[in-house]
Coordinates of C-alpha atoms in Angstrom, one line a residue:
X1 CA 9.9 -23.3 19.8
X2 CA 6.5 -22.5 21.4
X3 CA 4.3 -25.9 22.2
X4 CA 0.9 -24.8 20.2
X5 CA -2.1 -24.2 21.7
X6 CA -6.1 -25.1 20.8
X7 CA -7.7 -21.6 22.3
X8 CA -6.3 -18.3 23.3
X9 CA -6.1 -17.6 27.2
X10 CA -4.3 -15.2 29.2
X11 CA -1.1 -16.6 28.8
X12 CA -1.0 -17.4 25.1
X13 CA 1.1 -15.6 22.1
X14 CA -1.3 -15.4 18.8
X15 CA -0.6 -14.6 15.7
X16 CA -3.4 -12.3 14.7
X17 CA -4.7 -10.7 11.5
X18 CA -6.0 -7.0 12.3
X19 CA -8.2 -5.6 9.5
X20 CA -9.4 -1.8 9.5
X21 CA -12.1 -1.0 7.3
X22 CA -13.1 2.7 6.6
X23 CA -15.0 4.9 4.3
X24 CA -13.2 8.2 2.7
X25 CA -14.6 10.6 0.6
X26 CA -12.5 9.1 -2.1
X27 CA -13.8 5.3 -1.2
X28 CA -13.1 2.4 0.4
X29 CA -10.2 1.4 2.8
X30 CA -9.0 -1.7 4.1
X31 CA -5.8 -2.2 5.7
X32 CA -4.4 -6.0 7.3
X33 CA -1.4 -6.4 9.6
X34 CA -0.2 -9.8 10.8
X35 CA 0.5 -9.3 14.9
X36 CA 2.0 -11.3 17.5
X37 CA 0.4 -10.4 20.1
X38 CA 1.4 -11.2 23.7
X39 CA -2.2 -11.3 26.0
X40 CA -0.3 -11.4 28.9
X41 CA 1.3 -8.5 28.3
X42 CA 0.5 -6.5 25.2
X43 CA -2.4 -4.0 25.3
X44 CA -5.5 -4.1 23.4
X45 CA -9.0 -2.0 23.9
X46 CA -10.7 -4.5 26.4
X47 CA -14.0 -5.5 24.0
X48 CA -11.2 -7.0 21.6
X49 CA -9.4 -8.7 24.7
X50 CA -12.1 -10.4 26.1
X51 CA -13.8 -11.4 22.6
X52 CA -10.6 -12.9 21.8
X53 CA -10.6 -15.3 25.0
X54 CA -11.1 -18.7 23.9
X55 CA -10.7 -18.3 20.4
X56 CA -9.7 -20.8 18.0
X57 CA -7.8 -20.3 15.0
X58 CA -9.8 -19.7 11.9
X59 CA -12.1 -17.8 14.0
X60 CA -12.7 -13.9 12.8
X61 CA -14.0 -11.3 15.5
X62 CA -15.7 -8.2 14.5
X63 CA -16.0 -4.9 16.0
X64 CA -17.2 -1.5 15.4
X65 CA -16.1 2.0 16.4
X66 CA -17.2 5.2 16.1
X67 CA -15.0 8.4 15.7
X68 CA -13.3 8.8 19.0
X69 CA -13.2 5.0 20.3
X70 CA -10.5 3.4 18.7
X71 CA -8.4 6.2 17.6
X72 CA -8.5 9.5 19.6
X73 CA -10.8 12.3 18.5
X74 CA -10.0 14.7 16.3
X75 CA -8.7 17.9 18.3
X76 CA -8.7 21.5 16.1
X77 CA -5.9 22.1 19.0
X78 CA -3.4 19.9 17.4
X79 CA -3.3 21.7 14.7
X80 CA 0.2 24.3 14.6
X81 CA 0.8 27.5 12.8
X82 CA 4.1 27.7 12.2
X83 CA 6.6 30.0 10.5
X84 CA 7.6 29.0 7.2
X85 CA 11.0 29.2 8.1
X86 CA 10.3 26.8 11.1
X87 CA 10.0 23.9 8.7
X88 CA 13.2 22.3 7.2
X89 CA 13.1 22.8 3.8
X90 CA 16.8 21.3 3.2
X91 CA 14.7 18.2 3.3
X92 CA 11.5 19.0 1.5
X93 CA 9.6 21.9 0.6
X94 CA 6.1 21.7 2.1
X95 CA 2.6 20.9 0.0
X96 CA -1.0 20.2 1.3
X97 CA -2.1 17.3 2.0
X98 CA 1.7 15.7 2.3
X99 CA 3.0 13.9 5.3
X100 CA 6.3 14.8 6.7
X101 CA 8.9 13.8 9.7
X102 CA 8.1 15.8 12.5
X103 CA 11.8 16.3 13.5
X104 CA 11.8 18.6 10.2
X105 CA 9.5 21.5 12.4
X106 CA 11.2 23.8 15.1
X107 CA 10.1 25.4 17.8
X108 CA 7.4 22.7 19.1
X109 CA 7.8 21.1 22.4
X110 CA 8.7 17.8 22.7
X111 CA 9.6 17.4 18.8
X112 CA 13.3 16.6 18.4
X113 CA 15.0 16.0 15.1
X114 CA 15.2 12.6 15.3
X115 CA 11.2 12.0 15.3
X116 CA 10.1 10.4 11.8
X117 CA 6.8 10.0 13.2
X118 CA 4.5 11.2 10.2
X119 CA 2.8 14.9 10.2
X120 CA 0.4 16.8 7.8
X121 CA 0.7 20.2 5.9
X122 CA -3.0 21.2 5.9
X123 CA -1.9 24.9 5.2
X124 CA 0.8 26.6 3.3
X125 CA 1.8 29.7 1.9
X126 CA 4.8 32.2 1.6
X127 CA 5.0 32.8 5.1
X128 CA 3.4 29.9 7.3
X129 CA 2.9 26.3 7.4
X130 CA -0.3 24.9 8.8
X131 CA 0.8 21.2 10.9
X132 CA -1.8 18.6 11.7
X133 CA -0.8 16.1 14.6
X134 CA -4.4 14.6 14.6
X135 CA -4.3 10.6 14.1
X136 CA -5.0 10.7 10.3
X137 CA -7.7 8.3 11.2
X138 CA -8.9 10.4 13.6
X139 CA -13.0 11.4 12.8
X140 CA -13.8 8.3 10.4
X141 CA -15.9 5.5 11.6
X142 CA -13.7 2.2 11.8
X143 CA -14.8 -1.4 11.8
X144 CA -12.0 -3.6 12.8
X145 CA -12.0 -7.8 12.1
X146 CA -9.5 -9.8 14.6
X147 CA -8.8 -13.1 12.7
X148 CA -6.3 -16.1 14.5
X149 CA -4.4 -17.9 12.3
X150 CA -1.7 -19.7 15.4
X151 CA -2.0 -20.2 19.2
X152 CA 1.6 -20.4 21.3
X153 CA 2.1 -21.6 24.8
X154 CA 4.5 -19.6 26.3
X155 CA 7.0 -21.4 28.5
X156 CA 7.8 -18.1 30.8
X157 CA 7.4 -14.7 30.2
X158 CA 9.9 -12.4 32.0
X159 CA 9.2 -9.1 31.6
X160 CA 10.1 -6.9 28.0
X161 CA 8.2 -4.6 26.3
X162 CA 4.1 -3.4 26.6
X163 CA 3.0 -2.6 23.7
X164 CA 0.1 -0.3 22.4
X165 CA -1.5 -2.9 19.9
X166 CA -4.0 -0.2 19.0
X167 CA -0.7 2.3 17.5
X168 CA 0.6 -1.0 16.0
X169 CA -2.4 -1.3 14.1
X170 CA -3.2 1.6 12.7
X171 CA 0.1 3.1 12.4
X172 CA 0.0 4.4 8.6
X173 CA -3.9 3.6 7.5
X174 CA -5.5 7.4 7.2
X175 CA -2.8 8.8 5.3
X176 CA -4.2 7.4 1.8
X177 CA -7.0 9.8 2.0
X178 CA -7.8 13.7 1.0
X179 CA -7.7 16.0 3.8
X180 CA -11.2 16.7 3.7
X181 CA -11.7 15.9 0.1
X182 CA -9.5 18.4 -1.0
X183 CA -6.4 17.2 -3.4
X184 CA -3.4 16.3 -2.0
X185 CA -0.6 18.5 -3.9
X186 CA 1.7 15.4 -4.8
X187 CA 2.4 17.6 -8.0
X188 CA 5.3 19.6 -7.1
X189 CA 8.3 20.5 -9.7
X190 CA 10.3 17.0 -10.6
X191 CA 7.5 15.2 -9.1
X192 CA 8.1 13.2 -12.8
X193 CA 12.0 13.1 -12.6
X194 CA 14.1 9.8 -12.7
X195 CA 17.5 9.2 -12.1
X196 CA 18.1 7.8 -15.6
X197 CA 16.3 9.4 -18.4
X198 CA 17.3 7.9 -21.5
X199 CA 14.8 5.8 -23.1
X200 CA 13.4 3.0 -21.1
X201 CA 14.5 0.6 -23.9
X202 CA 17.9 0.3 -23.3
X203 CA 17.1 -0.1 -19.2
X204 CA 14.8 -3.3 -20.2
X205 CA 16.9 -4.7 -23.0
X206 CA 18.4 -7.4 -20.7
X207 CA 15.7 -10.1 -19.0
X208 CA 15.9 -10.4 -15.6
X209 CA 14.8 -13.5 -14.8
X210 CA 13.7 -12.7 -11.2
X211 CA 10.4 -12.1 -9.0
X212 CA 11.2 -8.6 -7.5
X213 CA 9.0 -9.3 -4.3
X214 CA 8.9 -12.4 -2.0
X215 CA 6.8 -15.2 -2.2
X216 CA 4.4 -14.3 0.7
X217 CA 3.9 -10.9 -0.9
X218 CA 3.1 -13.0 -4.3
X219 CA 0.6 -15.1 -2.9
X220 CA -1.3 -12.1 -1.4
X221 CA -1.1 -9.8 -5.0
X222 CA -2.2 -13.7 -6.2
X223 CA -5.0 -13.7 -4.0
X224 CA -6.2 -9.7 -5.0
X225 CA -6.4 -10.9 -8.3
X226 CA -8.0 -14.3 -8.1
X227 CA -11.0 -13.0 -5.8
X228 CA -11.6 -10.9 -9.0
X229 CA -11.5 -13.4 -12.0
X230 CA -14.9 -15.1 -13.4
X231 CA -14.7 -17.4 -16.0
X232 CA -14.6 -16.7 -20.1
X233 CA -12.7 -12.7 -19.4
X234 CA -9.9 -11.6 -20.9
X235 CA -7.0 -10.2 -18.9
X236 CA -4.4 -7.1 -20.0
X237 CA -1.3 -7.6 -17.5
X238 CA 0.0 -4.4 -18.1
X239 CA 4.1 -3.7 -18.0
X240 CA 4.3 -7.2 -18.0
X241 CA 7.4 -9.8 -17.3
X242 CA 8.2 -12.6 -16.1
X243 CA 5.2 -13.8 -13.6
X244 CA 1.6 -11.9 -13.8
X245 CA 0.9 -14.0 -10.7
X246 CA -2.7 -14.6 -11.4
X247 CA -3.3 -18.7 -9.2
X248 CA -3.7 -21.0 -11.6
X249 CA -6.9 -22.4 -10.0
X250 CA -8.6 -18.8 -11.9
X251 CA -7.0 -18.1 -14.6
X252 CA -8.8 -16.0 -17.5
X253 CA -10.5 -17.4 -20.8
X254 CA -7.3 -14.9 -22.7
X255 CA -4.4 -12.8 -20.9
X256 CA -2.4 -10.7 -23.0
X257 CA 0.9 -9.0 -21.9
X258 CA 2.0 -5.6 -22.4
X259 CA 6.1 -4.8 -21.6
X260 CA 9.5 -4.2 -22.4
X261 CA 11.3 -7.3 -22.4
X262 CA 10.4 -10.3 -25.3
X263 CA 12.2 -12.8 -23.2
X264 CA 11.1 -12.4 -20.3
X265 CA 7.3 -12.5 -21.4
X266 CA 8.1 -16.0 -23.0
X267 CA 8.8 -17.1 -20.1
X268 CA 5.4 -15.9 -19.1
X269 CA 3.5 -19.3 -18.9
X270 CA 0.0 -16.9 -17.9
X271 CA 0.3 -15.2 -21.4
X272 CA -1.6 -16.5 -24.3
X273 CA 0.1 -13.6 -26.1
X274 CA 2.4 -10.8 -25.7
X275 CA 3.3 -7.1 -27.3
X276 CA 6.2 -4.7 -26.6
X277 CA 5.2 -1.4 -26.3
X278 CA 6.8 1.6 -23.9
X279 CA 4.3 3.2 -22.3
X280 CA 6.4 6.5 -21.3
X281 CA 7.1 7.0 -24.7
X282 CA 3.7 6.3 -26.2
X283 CA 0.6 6.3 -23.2
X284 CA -2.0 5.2 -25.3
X285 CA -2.0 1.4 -25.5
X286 CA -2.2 -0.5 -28.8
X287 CA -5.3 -2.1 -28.3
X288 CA -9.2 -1.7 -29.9
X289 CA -11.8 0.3 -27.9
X290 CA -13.5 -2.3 -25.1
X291 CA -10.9 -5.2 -25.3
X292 CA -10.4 -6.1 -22.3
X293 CA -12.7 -7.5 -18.8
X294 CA -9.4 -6.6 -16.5
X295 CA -6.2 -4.5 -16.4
X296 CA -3.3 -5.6 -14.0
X297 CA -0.7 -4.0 -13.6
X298 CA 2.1 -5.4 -10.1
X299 CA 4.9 -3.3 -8.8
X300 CA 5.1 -1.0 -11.9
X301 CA 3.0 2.3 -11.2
X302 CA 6.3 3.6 -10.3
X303 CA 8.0 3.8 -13.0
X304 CA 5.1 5.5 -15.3
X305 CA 6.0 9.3 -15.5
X306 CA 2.6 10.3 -18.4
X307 CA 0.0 8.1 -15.3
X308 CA -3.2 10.4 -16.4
X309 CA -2.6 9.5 -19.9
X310 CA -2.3 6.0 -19.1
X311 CA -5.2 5.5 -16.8
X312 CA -7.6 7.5 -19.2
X313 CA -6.3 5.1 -22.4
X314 CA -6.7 1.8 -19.9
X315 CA -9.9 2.8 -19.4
X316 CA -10.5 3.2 -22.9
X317 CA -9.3 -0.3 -23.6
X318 CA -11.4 -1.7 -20.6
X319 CA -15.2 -3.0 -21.6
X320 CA -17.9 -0.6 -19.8
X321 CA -17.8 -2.1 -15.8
X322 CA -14.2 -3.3 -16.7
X323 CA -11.6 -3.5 -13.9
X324 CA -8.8 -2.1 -13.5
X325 CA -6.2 -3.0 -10.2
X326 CA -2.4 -2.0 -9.5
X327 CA -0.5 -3.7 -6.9
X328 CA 3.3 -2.8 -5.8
X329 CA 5.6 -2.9 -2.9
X330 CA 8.2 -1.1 -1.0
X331 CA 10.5 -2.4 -3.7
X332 CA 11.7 -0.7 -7.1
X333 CA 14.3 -0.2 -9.8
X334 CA 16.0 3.1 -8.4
X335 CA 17.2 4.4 -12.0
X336 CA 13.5 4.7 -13.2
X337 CA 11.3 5.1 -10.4
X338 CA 9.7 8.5 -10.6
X339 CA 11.3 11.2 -7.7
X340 CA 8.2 11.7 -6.1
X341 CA 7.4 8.0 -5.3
X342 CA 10.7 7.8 -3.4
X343 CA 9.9 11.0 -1.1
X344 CA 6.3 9.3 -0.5
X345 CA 5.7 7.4 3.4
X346 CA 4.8 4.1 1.9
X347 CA 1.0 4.9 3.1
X348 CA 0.8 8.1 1.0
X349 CA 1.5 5.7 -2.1
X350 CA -1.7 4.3 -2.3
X351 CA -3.3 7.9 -2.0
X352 CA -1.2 8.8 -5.1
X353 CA -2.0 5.8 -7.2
X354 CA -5.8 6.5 -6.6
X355 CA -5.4 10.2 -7.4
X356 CA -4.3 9.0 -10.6
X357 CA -7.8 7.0 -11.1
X358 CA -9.4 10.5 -9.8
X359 CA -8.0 12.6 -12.1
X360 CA -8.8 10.0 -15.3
X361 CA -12.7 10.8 -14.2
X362 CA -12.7 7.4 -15.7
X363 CA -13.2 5.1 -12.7
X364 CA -16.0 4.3 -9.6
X365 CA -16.3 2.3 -6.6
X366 CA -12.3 2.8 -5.9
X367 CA -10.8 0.5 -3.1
X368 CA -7.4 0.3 -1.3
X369 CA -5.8 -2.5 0.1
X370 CA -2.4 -3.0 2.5
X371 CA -1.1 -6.6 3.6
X372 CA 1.9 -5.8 5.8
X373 CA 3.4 -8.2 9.3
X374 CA 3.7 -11.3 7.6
X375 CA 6.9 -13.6 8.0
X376 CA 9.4 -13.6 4.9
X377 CA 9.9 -17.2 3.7
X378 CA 13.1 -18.8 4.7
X379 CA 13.9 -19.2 0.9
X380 CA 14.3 -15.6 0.1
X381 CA 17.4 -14.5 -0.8
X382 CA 17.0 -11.7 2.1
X383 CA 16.4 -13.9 4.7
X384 CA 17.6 -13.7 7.6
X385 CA 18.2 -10.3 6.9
X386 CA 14.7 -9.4 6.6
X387 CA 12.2 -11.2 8.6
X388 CA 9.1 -9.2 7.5
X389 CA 7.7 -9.9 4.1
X390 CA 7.5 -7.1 1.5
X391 CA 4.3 -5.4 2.2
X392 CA 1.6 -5.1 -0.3
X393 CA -0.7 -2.2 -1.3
X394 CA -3.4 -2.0 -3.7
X395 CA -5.8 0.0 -5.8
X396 CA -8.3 -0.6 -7.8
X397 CA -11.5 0.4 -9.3
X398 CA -14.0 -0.1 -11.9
X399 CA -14.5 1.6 -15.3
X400 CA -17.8 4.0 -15.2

């Protein structure tokens, strides 16, 4: 066990909370990771290391960059031409704005099959495929917060590992966002498929009695939602069960559930009241015009296969300046997650569920959110197994 320590030196291990901040054409981005960092031997740009010197935890450091600084500028030379038939498409047939392994391209140097390193198609047609190696943060402004939660004392250090703190960091934020404001093509044939189509009524018939992500991960989709709650509104969690994992410190005037499984929503001590209702077999929600001061809806955008239907009819439901935020994991019911979630990189997810709120024309101000790094509580069933917690991603917007 590492003796704690009161201020961060040269020798200390910190656990640090890395925020990147940065401004799309769709909106807003901001993207957390929890980091050990070694400052004796892990590398960081040197304004951050030297800010960070006799810091104490609680203390939050703030930095800006412009394109180029943190993140390497954007080169037109990294961009390949290839020949359609240099791209793998036993593994996945090529769209814009998608992210893909490299190790699926031939003929590049230094690209083996083995890299999963993410690439995007910024070009396609029936005879080439236009690759982009560029950082997909590379050319936006980025303003970057460094907050300390612990200090360690290390006992000895004897060698291991240098690590780029700066790829750490920003490995995934970027990919959320258009290439160059143009839609991504997340559309493809099957994009709406599932594994088991038969109605989702006889999937939810039996309650599972179960919180599908870990604690940590339920105290930060907790915190999402609390930071948004005022006093005397009324809450829609929508594909409801057994938690709506609002903190009970701010919970709503009303909150009214929306899912599959009776029992399961009894269970539901945050529900005032419930109603069953399949939203892939009927979109439109059974509710009056301008019901409702918030929508919710955590680890469920998955499994919706009509989502413009449903985001147009949630914003019907939603007062005028209404909320609406969806929250989900890495984590999913297999049989009725849609196909094209599944092919996704976890980063693109966010990108689709905000393409969603784009294409309802319904929605402004729109905002993602990712939590990832965090340690897995010892009481979850997957521990030791898995030491990370789930990470959490989140969009939201509000109702024009």
């Amino acid at each position: 066990m590492n003796k704690q320590q009161e201020v961060i030196d040269k020798n200390s291990l910190a656990d640090i909370e890395f925020r990147v901040k940065w401004q799309s054409l769709e909106g807003t981005h901001v993207d957390a990771s929890l980091v050990m960092v070694n400052f004796w031997r892990d590398l960081l740009p040197e304004e951050i290391f030297e800010s960070l010197m006799g810091s104490e935890p609680g203390e939050t450091k703030t930095f800006g960059f412009a394109p180029g600084q943190l993140i390497p500028e954007y080169n037109p030379e990294n961009q390949y031409r290839l020949k359609r038939s240099d791209f793998n498409e036993a593994f996945a047939k090529p769209a814009f704005g998608r992210f893909y392994p490299k190790g699926l391209l031939r003929g590049l140097a230094n690209i083996f099959p083995q890299n999963v390193a993410p690439t995007r198609c910024v070009g396609v047609d029936a005879d080439t495929v236009i690759m982009d190696m560029n950082h997909p943060l590379a050319g936006y402004e980025i303003d970057l917060s460094a907050s300390v939660h612990k200090i360690y004392q290390k006992p000895f250090d004897r060698g291991g590992k240098c690590r780029e703190l700066t790829e750490s960091i920003a490995s995934g934020p970027g990919m959320q966002a258009r290439y160059k404001g143009k839609p991504t093509d997340f559309y493809i044939p099957g994009a709406f498929r599932r594994q088991d189509e038969r109605s989702d009524r006889i999937f939810y018939e039996t309650p599972r009695m179960v919180n599908h992500i870990d604690d940590r991960a339920i105290r930060t989709i907790s915190g999402i939602y609390g930071g948004f709650i005022t006093p005397g509104i009324t809450v829609l969690d929508l594909m409801s069960s057994l938690n709506s994992h609002l903190p009970d410190e701010a919970l709503p005037e009303k909150m009214v559930g929306l899912g599959m499984n009776a029992e399961e929503m009894e269970e539901n001590t945050q529900l005032d009241e419930f109603v069953i209702h399949d939203l892939n077999e009927r979109p439109s929600l059974p509710f009056d015009d301008n019901s409702f001061d918030m929508v919710i809806c955590t680890a469920s955008v998955e499994y919706l296969v009509s989502p413009a239907e449903t985001f147009r009819d949630t914003a019907r439901v939603l007062k005028p300046g209404g909320m609406l935020i969806h929250t989900f994991s890495n984590r999913w019911f297999p049989p009725k997650t849609i196909e094209l979630w599944t092919q996704l990189h976890e980063f693109e997810r966010p990108g689709l569920v905000m393409d969603y709120f784009l294409q309802s024309d319904q929605f402004v101000n729109l905002t993602t959110f990712s939590s990832r790094g965090w340690d897995r509580p010892e009481t979850d069933k997957y521990y030791p197994d898995m030491t990370e917690s789930d990470p959490v991603f989140a969009v939201w917007g509000w109702k024009k």
